mmCIF file of C-alpha atoms in Angstrom:
data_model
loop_
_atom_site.group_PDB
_atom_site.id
_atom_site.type_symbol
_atom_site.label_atom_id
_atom_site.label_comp_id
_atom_site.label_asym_id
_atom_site.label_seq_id
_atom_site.Cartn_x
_atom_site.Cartn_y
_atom_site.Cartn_z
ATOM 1 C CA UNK A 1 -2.149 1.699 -12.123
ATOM 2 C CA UNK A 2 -1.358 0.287 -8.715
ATOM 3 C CA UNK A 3 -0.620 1.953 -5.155
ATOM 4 C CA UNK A 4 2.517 1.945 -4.322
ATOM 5 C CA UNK A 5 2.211 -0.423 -1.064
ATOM 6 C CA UNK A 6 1.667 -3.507 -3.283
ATOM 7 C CA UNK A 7 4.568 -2.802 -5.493
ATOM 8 C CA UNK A 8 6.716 -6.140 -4.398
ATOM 9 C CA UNK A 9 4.096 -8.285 -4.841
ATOM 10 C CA UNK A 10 2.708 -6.882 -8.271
ATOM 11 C CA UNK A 11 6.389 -7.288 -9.629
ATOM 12 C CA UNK A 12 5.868 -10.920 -8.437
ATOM 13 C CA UNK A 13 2.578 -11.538 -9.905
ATOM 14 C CA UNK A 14 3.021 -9.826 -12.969
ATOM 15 C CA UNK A 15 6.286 -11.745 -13.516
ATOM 16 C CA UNK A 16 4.268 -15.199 -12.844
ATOM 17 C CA UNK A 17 1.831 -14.227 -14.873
ATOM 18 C CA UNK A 18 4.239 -13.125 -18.235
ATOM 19 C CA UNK A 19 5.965 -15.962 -18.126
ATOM 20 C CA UNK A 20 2.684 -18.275 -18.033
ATOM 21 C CA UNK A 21 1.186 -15.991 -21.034
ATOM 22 C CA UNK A 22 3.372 -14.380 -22.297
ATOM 23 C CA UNK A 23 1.420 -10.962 -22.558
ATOM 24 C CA UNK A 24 3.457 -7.752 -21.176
ATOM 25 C CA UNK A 25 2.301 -5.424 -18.453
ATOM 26 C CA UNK A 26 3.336 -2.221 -17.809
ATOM 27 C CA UNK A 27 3.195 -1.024 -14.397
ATOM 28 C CA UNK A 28 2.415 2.612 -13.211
ATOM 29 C CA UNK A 29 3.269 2.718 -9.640
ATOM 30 C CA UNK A 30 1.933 5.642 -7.544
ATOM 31 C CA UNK A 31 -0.590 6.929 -4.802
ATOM 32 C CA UNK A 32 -3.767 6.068 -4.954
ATOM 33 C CA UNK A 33 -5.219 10.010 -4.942
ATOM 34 C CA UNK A 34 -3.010 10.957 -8.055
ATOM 35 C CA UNK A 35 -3.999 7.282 -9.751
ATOM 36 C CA UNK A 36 -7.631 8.217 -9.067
ATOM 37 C CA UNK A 37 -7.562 11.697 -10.438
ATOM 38 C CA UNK A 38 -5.520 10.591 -13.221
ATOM 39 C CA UNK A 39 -8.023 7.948 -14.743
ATOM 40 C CA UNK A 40 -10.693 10.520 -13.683
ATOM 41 C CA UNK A 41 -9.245 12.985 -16.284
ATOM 42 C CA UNK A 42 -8.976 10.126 -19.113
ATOM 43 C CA UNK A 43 -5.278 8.349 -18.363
ATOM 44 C CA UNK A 44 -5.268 5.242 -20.605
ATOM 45 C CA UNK A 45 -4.721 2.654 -17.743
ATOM 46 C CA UNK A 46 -6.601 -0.692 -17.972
ATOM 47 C CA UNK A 47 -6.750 -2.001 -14.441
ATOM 48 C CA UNK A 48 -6.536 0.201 -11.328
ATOM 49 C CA UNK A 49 -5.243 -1.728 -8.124
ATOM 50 C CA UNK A 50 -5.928 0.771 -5.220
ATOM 51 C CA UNK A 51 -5.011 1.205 -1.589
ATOM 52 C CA UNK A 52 -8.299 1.908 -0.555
ATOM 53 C CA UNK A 53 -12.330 0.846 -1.666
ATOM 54 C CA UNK A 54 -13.449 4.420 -1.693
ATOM 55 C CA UNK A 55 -11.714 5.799 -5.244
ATOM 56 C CA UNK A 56 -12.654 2.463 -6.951
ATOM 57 C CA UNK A 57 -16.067 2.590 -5.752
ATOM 58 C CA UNK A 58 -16.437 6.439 -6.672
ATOM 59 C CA UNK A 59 -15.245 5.447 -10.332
ATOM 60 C CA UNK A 60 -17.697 2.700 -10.222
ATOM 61 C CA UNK A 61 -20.595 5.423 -9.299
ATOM 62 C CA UNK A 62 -18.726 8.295 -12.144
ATOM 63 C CA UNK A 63 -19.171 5.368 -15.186
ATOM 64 C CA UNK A 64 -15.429 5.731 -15.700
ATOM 65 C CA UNK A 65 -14.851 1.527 -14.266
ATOM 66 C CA UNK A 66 -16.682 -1.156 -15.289
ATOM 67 C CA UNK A 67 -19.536 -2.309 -13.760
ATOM 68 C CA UNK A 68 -19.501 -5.316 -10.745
ATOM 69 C CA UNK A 69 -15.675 -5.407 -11.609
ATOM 70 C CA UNK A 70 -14.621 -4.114 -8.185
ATOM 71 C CA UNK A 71 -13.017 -6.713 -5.893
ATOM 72 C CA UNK A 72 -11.019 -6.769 -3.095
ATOM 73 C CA UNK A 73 -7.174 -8.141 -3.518
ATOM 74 C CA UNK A 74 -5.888 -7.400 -0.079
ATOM 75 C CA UNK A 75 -6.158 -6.259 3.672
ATOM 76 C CA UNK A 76 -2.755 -3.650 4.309
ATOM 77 C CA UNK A 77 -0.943 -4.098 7.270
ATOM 78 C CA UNK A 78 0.643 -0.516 8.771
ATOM 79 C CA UNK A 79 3.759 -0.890 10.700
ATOM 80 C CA UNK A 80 6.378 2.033 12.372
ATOM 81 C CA UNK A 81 9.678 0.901 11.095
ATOM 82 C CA UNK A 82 13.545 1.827 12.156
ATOM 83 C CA UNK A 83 16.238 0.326 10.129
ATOM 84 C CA UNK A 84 18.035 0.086 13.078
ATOM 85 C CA UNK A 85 17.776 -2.837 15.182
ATOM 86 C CA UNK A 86 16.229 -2.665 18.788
ATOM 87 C CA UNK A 87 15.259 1.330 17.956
ATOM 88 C CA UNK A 88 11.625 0.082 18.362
ATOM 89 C CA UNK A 89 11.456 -2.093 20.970
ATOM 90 C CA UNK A 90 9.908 0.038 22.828
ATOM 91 C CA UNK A 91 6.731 -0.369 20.275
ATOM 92 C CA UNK A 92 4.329 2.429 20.551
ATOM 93 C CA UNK A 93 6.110 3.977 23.694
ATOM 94 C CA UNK A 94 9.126 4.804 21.565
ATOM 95 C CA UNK A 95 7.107 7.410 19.698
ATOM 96 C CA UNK A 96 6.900 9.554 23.097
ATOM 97 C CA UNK A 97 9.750 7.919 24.603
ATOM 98 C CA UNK A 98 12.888 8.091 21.569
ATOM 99 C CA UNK A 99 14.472 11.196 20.607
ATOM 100 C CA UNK A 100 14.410 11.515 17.026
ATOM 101 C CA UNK A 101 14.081 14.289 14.412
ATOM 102 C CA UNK A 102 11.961 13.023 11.901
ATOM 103 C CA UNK A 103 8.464 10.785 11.301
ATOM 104 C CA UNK A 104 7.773 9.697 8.198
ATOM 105 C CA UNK A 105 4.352 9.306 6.891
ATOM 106 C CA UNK A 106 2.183 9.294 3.717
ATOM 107 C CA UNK A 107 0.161 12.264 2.658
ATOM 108 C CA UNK A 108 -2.882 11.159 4.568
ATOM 109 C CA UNK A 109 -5.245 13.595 1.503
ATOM 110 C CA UNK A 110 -3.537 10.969 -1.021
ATOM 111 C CA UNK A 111 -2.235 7.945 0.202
ATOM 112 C CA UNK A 112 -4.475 5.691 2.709
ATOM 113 C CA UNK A 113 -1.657 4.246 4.752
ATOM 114 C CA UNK A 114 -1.029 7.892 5.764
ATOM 115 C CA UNK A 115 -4.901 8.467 6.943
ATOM 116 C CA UNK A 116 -4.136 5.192 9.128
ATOM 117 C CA UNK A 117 -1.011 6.788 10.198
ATOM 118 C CA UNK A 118 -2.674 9.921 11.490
ATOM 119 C CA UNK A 119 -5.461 7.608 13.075
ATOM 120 C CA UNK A 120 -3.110 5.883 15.180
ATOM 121 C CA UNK A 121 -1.168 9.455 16.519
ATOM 122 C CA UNK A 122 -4.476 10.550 17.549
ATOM 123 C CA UNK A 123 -5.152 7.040 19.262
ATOM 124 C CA UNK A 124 -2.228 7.651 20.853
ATOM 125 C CA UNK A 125 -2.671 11.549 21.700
ATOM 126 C CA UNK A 126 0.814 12.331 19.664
ATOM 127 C CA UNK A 127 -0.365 13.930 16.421
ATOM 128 C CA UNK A 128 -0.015 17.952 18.024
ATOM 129 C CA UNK A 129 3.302 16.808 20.093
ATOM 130 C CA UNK A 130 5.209 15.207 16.632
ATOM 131 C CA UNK A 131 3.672 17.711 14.418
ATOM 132 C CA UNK A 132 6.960 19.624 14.049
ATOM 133 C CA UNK A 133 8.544 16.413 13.211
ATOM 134 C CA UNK A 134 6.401 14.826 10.624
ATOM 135 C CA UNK A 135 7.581 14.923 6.904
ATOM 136 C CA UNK A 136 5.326 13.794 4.192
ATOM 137 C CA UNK A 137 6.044 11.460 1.160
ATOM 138 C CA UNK A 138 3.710 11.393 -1.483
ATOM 139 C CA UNK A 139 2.777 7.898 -1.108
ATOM 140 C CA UNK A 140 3.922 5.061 0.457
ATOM 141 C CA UNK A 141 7.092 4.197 -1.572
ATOM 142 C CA UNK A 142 8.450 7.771 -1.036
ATOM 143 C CA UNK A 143 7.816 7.862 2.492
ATOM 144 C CA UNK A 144 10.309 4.176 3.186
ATOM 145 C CA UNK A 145 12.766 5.446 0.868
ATOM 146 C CA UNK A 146 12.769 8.600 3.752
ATOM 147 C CA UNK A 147 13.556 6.163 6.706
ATOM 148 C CA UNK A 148 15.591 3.725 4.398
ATOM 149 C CA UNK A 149 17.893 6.373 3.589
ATOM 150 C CA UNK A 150 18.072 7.876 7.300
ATOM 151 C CA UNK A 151 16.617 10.914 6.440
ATOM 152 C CA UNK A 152 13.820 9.731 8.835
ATOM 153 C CA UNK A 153 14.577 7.660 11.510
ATOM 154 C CA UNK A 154 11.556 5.871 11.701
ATOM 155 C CA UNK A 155 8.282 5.574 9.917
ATOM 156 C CA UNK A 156 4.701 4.640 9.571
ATOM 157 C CA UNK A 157 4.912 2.276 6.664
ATOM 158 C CA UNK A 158 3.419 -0.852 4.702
ATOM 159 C CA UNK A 159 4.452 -4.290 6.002
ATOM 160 C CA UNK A 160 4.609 -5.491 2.042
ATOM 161 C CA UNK A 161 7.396 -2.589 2.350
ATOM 162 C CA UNK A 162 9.660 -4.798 4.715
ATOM 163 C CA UNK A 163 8.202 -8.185 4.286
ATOM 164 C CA UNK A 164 9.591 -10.410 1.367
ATOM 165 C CA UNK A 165 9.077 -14.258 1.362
ATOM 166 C CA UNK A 166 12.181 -15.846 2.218
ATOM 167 C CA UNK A 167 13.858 -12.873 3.829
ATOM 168 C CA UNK A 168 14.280 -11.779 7.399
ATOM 169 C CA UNK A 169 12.466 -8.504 7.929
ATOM 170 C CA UNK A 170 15.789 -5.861 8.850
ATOM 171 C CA UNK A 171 15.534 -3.503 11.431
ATOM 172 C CA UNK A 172 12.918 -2.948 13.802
ATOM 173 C CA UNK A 173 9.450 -2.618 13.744
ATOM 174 C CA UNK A 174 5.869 -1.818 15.710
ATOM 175 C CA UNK A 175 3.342 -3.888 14.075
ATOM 176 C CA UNK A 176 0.005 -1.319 15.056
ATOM 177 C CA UNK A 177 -2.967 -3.342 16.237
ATOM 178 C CA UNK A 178 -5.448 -3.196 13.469
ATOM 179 C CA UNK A 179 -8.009 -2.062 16.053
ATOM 180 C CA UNK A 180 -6.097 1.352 16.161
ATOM 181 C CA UNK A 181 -6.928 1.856 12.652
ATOM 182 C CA UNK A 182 -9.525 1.784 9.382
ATOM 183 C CA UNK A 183 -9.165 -1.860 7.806
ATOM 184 C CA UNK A 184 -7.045 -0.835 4.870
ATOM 185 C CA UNK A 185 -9.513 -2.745 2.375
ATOM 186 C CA UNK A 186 -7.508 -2.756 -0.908
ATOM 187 C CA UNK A 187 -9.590 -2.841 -3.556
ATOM 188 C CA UNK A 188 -8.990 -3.198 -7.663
ATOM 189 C CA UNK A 189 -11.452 -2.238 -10.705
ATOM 190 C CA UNK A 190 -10.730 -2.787 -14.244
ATOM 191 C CA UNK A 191 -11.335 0.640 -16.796
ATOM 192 C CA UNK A 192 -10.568 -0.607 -20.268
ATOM 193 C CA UNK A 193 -11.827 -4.327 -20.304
ATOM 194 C CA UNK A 194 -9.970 -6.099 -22.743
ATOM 195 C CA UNK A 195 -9.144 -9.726 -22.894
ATOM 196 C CA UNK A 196 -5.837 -9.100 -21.369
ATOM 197 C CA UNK A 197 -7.471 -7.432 -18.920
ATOM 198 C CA UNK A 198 -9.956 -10.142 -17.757
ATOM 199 C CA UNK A 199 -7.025 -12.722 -17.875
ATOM 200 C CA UNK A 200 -4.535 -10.663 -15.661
ATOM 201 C CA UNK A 201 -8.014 -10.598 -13.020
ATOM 202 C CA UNK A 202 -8.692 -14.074 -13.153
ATOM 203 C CA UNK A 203 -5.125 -14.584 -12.383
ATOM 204 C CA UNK A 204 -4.945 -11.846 -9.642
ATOM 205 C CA UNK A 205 -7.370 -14.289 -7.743
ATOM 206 C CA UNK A 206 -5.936 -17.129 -8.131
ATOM 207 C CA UNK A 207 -4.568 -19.351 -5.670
ATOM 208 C CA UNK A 208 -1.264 -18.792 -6.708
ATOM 209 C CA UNK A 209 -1.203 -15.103 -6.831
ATOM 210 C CA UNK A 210 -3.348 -15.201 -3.194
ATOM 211 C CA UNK A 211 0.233 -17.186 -2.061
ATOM 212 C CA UNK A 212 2.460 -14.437 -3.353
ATOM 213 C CA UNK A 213 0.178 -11.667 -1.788
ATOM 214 C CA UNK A 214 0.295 -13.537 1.319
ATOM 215 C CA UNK A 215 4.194 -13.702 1.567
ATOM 216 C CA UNK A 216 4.186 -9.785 1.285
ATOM 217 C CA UNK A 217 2.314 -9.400 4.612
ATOM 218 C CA UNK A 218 -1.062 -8.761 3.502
ATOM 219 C CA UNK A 219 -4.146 -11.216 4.041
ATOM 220 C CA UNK A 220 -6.796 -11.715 1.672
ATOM 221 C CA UNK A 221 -10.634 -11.872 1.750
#
């Protein structure tokens, strides 16, 4: 099970990984709310690589993850993102200052790159004026395929999203100072502990995974 933020590089370290071992992985991409309550309620997932450290740690405390398996993979990066070029050069001014129909953001109850979103609006003292224009995706992945497709203009979204090693980053973008927001602490904790399982860890932090999670925008412990 793994948050939807980290989606490019899981692809990328799941596909290093298969082709060192040859073991498969199957890959259950989602918010980090419904991943929680799903394993909760008994879903058969092995590893759990969340978007935040409080729904590991709480199935740490509830017996459902192993013991002292909980580590953190990654520090998030949120960024407001345009496809179109210059629409953001503004940076935070062009919240207040563009005219624009839509916001998109994560559902802030489910996804923890919406809860950062929300902290920065209320930094700024814009949550009650862009209420009306706010529309929710139910995680991350949802919410850029809103501004992708123009059905947003613009969007409070995960760098990983719009970062990709060896590609120019396409449109515009705010990158929020991390001080105007929770550290988005990703953490992971393994369920079913298999061999597999310990294996896929070990590589997770590895140098060589730590390299691909750096090239999606994210920095490491």
């Amino acid at each position: 099970a793994v948050s939807s933020n980290f989606t490019g590089a899981m692809r990328a370290i799941v596909e290093r990984f298969e082709h060192k071992t040859e073991h498969q992985v199957t890959l259950i991409f989602g918010a980090t709310g419904k991943h929680y309550a799903q394993i909760h309620n008994g879903a058969p997932f092995d590893i759990f690589f969340a978007a935040d450290s409080i729904r590991p740690q709480r199935l740490e405390k509830e017996g459902v993850a192993l013991p002292k398996s909980r580590f953190t993979y990654a520090f998030g990066k949120l960024v407001l993102w345009s496809p179109k070029a210059g629409y953001l050069d503004a940076g935070a001014d062009s919240l207040s200052k563009q005219s624009f129909r839509h916001l998109a953001l994560a559902n802030p109850k489910l996804a923890p790159y919406g809860k950062a979103a929300f902290e920065v609006l209320d930094y700024l003292g814009l949550r009650a004026k862009l209420s009306p224009k706010i529309v929710r995706g139910e995680n991350i992945g949802q919410t850029f395929q809103f501004v992708k497709s123009g059905n947003a203009e613009l969007g409070f979204i995960a760098l990983s999203q719009i970062q990709k090693p060896g590609f120019a980053i396409e449109g515009s973008l705010w990158r929020v100072p991390e001080a105007l927001y929770t550290p988005i602490e990703q953490q992971a904790v393994v369920i079913n502990n298999g061999l597999v399982s310990q294996q896929f860890i070990r590589f997770v932090k590895s140098d060589e995974a730590r390299e691909i999670i750096h090239g999606f925008g994210y920095s490491t412990p």
